[in-house]
CSV table of C-alpha atoms in Angstrom, one decimal:
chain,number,residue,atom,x,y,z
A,1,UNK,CA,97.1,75.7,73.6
A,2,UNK,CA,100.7,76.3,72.1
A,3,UNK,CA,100.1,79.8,73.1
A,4,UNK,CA,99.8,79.3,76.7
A,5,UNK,CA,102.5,76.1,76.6
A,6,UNK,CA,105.3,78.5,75.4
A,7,UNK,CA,104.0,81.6,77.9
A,8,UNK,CA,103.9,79.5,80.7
A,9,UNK,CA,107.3,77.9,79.9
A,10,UNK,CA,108.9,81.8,79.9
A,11,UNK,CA,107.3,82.4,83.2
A,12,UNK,CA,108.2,79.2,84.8
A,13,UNK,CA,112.0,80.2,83.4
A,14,UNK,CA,112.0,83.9,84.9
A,15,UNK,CA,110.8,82.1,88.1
A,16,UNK,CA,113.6,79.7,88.4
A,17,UNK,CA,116.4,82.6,87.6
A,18,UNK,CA,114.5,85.3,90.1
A,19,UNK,CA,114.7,82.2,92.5
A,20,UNK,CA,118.4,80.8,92.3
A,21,UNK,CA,120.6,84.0,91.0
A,22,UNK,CA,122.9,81.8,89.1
A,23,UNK,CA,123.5,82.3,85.3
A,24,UNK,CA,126.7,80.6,84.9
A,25,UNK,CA,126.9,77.5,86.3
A,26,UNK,CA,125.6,75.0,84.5
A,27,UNK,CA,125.0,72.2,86.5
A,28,UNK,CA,121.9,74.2,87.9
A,29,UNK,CA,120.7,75.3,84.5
A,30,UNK,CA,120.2,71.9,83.6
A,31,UNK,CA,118.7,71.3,86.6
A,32,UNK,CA,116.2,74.5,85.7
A,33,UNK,CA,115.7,73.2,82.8
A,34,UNK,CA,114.3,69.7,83.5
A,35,UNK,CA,112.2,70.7,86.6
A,36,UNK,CA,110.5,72.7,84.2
A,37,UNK,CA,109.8,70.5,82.1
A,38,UNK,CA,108.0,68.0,84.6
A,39,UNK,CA,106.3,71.0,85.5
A,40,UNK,CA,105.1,71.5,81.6
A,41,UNK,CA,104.6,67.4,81.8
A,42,UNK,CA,102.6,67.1,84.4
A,43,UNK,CA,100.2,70.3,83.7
A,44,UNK,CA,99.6,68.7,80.5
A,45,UNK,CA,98.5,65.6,82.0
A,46,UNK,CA,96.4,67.4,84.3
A,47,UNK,CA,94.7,68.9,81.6
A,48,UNK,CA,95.0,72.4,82.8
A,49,UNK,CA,97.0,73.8,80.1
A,50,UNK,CA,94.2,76.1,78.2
A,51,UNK,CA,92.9,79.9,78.2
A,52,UNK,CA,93.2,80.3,82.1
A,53,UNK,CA,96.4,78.5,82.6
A,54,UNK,CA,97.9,82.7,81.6
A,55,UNK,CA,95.1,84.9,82.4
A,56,UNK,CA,96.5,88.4,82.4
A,57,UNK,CA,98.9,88.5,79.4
A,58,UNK,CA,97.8,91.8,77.8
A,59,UNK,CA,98.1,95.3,78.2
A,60,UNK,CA,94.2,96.2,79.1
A,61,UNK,CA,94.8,94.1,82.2
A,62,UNK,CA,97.8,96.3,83.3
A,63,UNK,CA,95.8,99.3,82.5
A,64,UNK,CA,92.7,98.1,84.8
A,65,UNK,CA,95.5,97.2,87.8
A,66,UNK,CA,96.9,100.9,87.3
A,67,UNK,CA,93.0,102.3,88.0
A,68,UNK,CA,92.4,99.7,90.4
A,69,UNK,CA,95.6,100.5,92.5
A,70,UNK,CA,94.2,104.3,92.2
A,71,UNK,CA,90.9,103.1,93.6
A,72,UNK,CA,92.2,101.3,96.8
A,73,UNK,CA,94.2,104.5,97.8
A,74,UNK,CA,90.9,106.3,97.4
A,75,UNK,CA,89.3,103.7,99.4
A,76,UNK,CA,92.0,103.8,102.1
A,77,UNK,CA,92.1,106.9,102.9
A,78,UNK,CA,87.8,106.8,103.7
A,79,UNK,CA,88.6,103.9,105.5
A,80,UNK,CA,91.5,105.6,107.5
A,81,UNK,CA,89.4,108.1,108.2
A,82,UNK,CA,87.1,106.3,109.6
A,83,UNK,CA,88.9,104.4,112.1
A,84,UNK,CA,91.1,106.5,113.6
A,85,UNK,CA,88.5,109.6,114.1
A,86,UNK,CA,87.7,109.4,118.0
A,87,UNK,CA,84.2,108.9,116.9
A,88,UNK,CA,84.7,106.4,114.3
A,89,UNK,CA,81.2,107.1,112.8
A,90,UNK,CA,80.5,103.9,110.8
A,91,UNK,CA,77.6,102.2,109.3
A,92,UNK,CA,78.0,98.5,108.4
A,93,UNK,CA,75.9,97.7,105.7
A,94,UNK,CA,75.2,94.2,103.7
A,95,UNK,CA,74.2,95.0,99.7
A,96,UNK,CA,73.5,92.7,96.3
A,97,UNK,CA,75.4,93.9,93.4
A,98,UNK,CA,74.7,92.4,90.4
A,99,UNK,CA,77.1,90.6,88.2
A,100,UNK,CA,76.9,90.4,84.5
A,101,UNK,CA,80.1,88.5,83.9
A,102,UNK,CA,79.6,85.5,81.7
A,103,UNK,CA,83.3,83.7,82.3
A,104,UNK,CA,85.0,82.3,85.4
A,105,UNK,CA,87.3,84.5,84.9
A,106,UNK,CA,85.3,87.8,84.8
A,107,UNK,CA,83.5,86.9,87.8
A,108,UNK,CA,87.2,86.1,89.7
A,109,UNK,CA,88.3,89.5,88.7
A,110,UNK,CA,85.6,90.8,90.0
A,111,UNK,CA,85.0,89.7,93.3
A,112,UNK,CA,89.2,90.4,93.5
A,113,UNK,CA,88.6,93.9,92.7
A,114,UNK,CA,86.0,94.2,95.3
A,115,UNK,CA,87.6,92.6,97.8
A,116,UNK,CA,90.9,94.4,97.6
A,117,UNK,CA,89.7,97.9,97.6
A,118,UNK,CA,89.3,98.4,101.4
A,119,UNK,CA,85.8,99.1,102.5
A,120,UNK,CA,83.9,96.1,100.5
A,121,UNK,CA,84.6,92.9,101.4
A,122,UNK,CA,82.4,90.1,98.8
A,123,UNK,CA,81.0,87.8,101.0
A,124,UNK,CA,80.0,85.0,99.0
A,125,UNK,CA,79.1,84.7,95.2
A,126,UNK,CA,75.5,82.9,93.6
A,127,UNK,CA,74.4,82.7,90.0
A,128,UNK,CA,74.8,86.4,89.3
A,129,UNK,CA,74.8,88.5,92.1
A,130,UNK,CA,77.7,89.0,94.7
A,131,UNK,CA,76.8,89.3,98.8
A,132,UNK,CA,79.2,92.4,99.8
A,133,UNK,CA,79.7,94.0,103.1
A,134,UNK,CA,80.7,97.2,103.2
A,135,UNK,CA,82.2,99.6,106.3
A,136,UNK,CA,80.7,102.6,104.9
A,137,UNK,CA,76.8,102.9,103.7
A,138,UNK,CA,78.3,105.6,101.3
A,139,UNK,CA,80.3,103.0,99.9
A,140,UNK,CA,77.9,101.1,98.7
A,141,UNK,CA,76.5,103.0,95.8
A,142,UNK,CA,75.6,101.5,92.6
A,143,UNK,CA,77.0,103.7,90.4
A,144,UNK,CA,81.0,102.1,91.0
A,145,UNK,CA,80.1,98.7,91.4
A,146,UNK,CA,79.1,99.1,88.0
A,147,UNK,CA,82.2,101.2,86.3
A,148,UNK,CA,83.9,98.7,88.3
A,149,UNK,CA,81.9,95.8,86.9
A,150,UNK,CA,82.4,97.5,83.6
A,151,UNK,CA,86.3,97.9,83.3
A,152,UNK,CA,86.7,94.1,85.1
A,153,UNK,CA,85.1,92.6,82.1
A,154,UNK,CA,86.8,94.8,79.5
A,155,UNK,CA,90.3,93.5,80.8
A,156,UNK,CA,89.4,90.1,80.7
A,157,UNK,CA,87.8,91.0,77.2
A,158,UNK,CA,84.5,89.2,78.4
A,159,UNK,CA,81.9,88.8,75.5
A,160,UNK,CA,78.7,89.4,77.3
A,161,UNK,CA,79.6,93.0,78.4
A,162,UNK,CA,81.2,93.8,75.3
A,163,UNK,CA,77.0,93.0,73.6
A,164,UNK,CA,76.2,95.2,76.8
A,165,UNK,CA,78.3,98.3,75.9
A,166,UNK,CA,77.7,98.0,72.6
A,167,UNK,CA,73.5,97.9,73.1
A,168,UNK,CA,74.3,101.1,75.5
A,169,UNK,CA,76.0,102.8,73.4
B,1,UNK,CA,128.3,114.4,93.5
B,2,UNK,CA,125.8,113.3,90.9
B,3,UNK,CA,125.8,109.8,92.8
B,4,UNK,CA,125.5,111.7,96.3
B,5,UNK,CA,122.4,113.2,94.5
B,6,UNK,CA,120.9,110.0,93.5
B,7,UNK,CA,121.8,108.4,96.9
B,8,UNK,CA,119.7,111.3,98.8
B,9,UNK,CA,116.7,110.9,96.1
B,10,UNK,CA,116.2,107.5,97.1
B,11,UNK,CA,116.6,107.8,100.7
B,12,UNK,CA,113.6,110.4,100.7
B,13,UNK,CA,111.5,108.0,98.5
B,14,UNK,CA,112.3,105.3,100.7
B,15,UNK,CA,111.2,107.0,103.3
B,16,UNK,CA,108.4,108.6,102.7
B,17,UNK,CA,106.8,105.2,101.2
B,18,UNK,CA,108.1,103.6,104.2
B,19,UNK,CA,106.4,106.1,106.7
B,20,UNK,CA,103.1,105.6,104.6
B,21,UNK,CA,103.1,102.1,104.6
B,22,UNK,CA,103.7,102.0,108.7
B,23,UNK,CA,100.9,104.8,109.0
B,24,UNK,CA,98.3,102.0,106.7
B,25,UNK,CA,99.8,98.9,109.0
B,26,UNK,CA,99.5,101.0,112.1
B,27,UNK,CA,96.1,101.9,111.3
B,28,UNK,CA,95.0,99.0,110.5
B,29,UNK,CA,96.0,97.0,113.6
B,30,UNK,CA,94.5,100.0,115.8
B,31,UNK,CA,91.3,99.2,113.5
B,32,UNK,CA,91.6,95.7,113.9
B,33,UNK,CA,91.7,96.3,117.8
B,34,UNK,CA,89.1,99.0,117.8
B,35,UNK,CA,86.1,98.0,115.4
B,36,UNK,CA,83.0,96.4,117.2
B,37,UNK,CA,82.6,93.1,115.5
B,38,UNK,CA,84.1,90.5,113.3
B,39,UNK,CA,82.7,91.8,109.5
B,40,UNK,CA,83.9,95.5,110.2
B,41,UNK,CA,87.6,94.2,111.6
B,42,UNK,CA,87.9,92.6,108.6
B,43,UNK,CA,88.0,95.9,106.4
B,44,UNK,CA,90.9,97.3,108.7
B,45,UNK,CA,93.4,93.9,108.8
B,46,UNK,CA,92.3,94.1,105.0
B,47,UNK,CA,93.9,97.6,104.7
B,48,UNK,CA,97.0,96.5,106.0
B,49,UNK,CA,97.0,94.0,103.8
B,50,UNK,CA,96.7,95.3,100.5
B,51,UNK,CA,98.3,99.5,100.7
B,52,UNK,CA,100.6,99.1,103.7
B,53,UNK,CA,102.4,95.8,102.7
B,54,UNK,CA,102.5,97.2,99.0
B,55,UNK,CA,104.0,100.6,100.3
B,56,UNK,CA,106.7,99.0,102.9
B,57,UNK,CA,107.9,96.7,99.6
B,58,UNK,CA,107.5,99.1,97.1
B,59,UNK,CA,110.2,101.5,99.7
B,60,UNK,CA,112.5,98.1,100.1
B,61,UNK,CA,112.6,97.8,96.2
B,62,UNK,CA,113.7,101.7,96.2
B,63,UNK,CA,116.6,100.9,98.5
B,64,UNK,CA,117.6,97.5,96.8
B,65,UNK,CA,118.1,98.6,93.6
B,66,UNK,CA,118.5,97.0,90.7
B,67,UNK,CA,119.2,93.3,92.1
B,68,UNK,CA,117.7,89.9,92.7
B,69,UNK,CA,116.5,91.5,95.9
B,70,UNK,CA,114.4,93.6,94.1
B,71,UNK,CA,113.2,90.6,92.1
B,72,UNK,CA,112.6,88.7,95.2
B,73,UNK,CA,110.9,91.5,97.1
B,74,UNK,CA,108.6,92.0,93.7
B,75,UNK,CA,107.6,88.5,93.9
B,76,UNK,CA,106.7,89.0,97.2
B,77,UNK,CA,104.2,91.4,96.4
B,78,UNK,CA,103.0,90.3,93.6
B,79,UNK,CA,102.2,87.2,95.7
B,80,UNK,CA,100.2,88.9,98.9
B,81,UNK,CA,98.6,91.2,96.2
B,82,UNK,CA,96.7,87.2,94.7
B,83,UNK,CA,96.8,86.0,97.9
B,84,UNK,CA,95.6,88.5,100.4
B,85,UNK,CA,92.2,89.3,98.9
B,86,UNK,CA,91.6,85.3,98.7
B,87,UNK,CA,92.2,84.9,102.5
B,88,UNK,CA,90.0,87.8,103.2
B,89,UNK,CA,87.2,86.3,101.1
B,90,UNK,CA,87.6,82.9,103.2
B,91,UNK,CA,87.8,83.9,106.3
B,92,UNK,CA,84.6,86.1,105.6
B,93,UNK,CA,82.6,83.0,103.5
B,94,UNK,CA,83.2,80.9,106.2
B,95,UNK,CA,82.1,83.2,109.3
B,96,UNK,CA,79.0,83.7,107.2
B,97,UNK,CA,78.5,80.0,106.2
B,98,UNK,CA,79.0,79.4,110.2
B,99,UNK,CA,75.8,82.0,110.8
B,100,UNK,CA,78.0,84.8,112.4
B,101,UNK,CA,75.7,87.7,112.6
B,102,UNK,CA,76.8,91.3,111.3
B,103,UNK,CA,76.3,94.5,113.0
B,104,UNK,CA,74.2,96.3,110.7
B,105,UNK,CA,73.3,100.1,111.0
B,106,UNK,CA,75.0,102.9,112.4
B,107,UNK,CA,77.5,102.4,114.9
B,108,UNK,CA,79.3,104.9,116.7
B,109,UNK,CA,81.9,105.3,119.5
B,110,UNK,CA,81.8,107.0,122.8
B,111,UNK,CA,82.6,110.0,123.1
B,112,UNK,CA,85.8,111.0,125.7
B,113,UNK,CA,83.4,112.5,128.1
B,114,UNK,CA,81.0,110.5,127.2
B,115,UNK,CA,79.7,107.8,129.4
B,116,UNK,CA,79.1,103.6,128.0
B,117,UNK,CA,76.2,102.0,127.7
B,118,UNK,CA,76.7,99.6,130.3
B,119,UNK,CA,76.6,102.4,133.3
B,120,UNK,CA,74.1,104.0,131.9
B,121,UNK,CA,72.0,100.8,131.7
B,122,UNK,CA,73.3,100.1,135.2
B,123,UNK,CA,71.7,103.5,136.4
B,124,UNK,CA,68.7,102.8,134.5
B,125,UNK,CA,68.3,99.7,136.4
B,126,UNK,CA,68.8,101.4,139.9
B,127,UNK,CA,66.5,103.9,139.4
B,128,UNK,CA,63.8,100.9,138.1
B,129,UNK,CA,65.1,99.2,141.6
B,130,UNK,CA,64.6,102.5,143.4
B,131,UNK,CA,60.8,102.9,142.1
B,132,UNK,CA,59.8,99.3,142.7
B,133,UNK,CA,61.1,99.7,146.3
B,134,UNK,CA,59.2,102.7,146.4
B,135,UNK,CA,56.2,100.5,144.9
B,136,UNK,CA,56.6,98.1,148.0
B,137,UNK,CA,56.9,100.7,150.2
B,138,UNK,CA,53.0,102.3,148.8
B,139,UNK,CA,52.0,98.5,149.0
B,140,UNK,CA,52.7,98.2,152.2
B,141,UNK,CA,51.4,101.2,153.3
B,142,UNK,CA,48.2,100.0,152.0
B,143,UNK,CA,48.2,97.3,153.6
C,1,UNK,CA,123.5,107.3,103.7
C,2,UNK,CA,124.1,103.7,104.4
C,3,UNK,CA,123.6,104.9,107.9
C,4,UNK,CA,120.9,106.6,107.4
C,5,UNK,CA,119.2,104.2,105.2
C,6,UNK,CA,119.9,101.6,108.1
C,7,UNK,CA,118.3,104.1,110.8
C,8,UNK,CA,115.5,104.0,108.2
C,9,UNK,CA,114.7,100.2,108.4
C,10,UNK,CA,115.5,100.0,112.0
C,11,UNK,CA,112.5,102.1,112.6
C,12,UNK,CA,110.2,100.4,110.2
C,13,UNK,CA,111.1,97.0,112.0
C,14,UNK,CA,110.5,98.6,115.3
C,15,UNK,CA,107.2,99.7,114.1
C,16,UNK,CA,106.3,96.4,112.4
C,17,UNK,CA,106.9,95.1,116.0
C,18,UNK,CA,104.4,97.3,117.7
C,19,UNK,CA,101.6,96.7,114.7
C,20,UNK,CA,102.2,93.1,115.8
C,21,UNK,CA,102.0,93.6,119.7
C,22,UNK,CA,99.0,95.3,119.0
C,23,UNK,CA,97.3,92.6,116.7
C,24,UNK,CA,98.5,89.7,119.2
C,25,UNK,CA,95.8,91.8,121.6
C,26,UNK,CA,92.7,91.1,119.5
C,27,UNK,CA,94.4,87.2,118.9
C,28,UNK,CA,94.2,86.9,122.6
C,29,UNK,CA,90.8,88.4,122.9
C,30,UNK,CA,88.8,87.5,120.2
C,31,UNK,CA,85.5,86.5,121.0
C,32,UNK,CA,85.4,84.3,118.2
C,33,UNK,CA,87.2,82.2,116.5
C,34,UNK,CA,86.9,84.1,113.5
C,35,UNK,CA,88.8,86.8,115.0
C,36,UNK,CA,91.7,85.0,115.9
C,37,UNK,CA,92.0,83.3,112.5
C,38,UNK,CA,91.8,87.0,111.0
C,39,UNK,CA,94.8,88.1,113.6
C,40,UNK,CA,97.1,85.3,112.5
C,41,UNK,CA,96.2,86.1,108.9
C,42,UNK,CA,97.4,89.5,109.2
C,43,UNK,CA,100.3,88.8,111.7
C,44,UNK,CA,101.5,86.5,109.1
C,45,UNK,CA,101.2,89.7,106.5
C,46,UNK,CA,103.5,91.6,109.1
C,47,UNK,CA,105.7,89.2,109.8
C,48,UNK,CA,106.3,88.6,106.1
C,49,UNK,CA,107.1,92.2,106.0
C,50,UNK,CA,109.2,91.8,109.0
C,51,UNK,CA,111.8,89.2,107.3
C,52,UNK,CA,112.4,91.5,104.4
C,53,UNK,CA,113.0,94.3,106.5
C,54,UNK,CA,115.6,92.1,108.4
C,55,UNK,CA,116.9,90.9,105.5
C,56,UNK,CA,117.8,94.2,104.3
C,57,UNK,CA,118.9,95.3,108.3
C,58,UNK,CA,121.5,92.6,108.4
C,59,UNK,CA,122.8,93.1,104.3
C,60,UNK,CA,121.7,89.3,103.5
C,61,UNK,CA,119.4,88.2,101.0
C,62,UNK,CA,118.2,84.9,102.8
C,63,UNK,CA,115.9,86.5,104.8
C,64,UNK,CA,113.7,87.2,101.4
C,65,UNK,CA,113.4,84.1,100.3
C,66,UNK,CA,112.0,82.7,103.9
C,67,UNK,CA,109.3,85.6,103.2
C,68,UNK,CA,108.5,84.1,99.9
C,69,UNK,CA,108.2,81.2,101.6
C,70,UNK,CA,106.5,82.3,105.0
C,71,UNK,CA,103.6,84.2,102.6
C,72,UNK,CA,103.0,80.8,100.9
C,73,UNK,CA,102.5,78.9,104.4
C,74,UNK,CA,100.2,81.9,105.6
C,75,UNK,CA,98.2,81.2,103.0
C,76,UNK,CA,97.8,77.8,102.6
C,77,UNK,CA,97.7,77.3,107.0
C,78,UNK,CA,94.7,79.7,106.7
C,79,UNK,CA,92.5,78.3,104.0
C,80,UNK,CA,93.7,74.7,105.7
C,81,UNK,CA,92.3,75.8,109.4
C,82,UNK,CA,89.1,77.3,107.6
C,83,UNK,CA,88.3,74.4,105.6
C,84,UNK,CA,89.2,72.0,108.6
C,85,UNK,CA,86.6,74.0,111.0
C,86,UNK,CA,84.0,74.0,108.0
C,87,UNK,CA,84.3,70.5,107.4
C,88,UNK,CA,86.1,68.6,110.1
C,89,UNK,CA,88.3,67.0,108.0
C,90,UNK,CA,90.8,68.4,105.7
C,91,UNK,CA,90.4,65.1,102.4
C,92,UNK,CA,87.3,66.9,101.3
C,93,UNK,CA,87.5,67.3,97.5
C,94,UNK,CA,86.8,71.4,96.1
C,95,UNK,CA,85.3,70.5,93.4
C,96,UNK,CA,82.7,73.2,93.6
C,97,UNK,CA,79.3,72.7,91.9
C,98,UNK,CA,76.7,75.6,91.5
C,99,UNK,CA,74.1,74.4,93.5
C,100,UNK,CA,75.6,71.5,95.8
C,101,UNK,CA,77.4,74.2,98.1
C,102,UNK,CA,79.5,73.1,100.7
C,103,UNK,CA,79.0,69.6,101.8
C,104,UNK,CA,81.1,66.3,100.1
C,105,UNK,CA,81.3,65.7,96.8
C,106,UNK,CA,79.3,62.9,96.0
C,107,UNK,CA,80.6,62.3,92.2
C-alpha cells in the first residue's frame, strides 16, 4: 500500500515535469504539486491504490519486454513476407491455447504479448484458455505459446507457474 | 571534427530506423489493402502499429537528442505500445461477438497471368449454358 | 546536416502521407464496418506519427504534445464507437463478470 502510494507519486511527478518543461518557476511547481495530490486523493478514495496500481516495477519485467521486442521483429518479418510476396500464400487459422496464469495480471500480460507480436491476434479470453487467430498455420505451434506463457508469468512473478516449473523441473 | 563525427552517426541511425519503420508502415497499409477479409487485415494494420510506429519514434528520439522532445516522443511510445494492442483486441472481440465469420484454410492470390475466379466461374457457366442449349436442341429433335 | 536531417523527415512525412492515402482506400471500401473502424484505428496511429514528424519539420515542440494527445483520443474514440455499436448506448457499466458476458450489469 505505502509502496505503491510513494511509486505512484514519483511517476505522477516525472509526468508533470516531462509534460510542462519548467523547473524554475515556481508558481507551476506548486501547481504540480497539488494536482498530484488530488490525483493521490482521489485514487485512494477509489480504492485502487494496491498491487496493480504499479505493475511493472522490476527488472524481470524489462528483461521479458527486451525478448518480447526480439520476438515481434521475428514475427514481422514472417508477416512481411507474407504480404507483400505476389502470392501471398497464407493460411488463416483459429487455435486454443491454454493459459495457466492464476492472476489478473498474468493473464493481461499474456494476451498483450500475444496480441502484439504480429501474426496472433487473441480473440477473446474464457476461464483458462485464450481464442487466437493466427495469419500463418505455422504460427500457431504449441511449443511458443508456451515459452511465451512461461516467461509472461515469470515477470509478473505469478505463483501458479512458479509450483509448475518447479514440479517440471 | 569529433562533433562533425557524431552529427553524421546519428544522421545514419536516423535514417536507417526511419527507412525501416516507413518499409513496416508501408507494408502494412499495402496489407491492410490487400488481405481477403477482416481477421487477416487485422494482422497487417497491427504491424504497423506495433514495429513501424516504434521504429519512426525510436529515429525522432535519435535526432532530438537529449531534450524534453525526446521525453515527449518516449511517452508517446510508450503509450501506443499499451494502447495499440488493446484496440486490436477490441476491434477483433467485437467483430467476433457480432458473428463475423473468418476465412479459415489456405488462401492464396492470383497469379499475374493467372486468371480470377469470377471468369473462370463465368466460363464455367457458358459452357453449362452451351450444353443445356445443346440439351434442348437433342429434345427437340426428339420430338 | 541540419539539411540533411530536414530532407530526412521531409521524406518520412511524405511517405506517412502515402501510407495514409492508401489506408483511406480500404476506409472507403470496407465491406464492413469492422474494416472501417480498423482503418481509422490505424490512420490515427499514422497520423500520430505524422504530428511528430511535423513537429520536428517545423523546429517546434507543440506539435508533440497534440500527438500525445491525438493517441489518447484514438484510443478512447475507438473503444467508445465499439462499445456504442455493441451495445447501443455508451452508460453501460464494464464491470466485467466471468460468466455474465456482455449484456448490462444488473448489480
Amino acid at each position: 500500500m505505502i509502496r505503491s502510494v510513494i511509486i505512484l507519486l514519483m511517476v505522477l511527478a516525472a509526468y508533470w515535469l516531462t509534460l510542462s518543461g519548467y523547473f524554475h518557476k515556481p508558481i507551476l511547481l506548486i501547481m504540480g504539486v497539488i494536482s498530484i495530490f488530488i490525483v493521490l486523493a482521489l485514487s485512494w478514495r477509489m480504492k485502487i491504490l494496491d498491487s496493480e496500481t504499479v505493475p511493472y516495477f522490476h527488472g524481470k519485467a524489462l528483461g521479458y519486454y527486451v525478448w518480447l521486442f526480439v520476438e515481434i521483429t521475428k514475427a514481422n518479418m514472417g508477416v512481411v513476407k507474407a504480404v507483400l510476396s505476389p502470392e501471398m500464400e497464407i493460411s488463416p487459422t483459429i487455435t486454443k491455447v491454454p493459459m495457466k496464469q492464476s492472476t489478473d495480471l498474468g493473464r493481461v500480460t499474456f494476451a498483450n504479448s500475444i496480441t502484439l507480436t504480429p501474426g496472433t491476434i487473441a480473440m477473446e479470453m474464457c476461464e483458462d484458455t485464450i481464442l487466437v487467430h493466427a495469419l500463418l498455420a505455422e504460427m500457431t505451434e504449441p511449443s511458443g505459446f508456451i515459452e511465451m506463457s512461461d516467461r509472461a508469468g515469470w515477470a509478473v512473478s505469478d505463483p501458479m507457474l512458479g509450483v509448475i516449473e518447479q514440479g517440471a523441473g | 571534427m569529433n562533433g562533425d563525427l557524431l552529427h553524421i552517426l546519428q544522421f545514419v541511425i536516423s535514417a536507417v530506423l526511419m527507412a525501416g519503420g516507413i518499409f513496416f508502415v508501408i507494408a502494412g497499409a499495402v496489407g491492410v489493402l490487400r488481405l481477403p477479409d477482416f481477421y487477416t487485415r487485422m494482422h497487417a494494420a497491427g504491424m504497423t502499429d506495433t514495429l513501424g510506429a516504434e521504429m519512426i519514434l525510436l529515429g525522432l528520439i535519435v535526432q532530438a537528442g537529449l531534450s524534453q522532445t525526446s521525453l515527449k516522443l518516449a511517452l508517446i511510445a510508450f503509450l501506443l505500445f499499451l494502447t495499440s494492442p488493446t484496440a486490436t483486441h477490441a476491434v477483433i472481440g467485437a467483430a467476433h461477438h457480432a458473428g463475423l465469420k473468418p476465412k479459415l484454410g489456405k488462401y492464396r492470390a492470383l497469379a499475374p497471368g493467372e486468371e480470377p475466379l469470377a471468369k473462370s466461374k463465368a466460363k464455367a457457366q457458358a459452357k453449362s449454358k452451351v450444353k443445356s442449349a445443346r440439351k434442348s436442341r437433342a429434345k427437340k429433335r426428339v420430338k | 546536416m541540419e539539411q540533411a536531417l530536414h530532407y530526412l523527415n521531409v521524406g518520412t512525412a511524405m511517405f506517412l502521407l502515402v501510407g495514409m492515402a492508401l489506408l483511406l482506400g480500404r476506409l472507403l471500401s470496407g465491406p464492413t464496418l469492422y474494416d472501417r473502424i480498423l482503418a481509422v484505428n490505424s490512420f490515427g496511429t499514422k497520423t500520430v506519427l505524422f504530428l511528430c514528424v511535423f513537429s520536428l519539420i517545423i523546429g517546434r515542440q507543440d506539435g508533440v504534445d497534440i500527438g500525445i494527445l491525438y493517441a489518447l483520443m484514438n484510443f478512447i474514440a475507438t473503444i467508445a464507437v465499439l462499445k456504442f455499436f455493441r451495445y447501443s448506448a455508451l452508460d453501460v457499466s464494464m464491470n466485467y463478470k466471468r460468466g455474465n458476458r456482455g449484456g448490462r450489469d444488473r448489480s
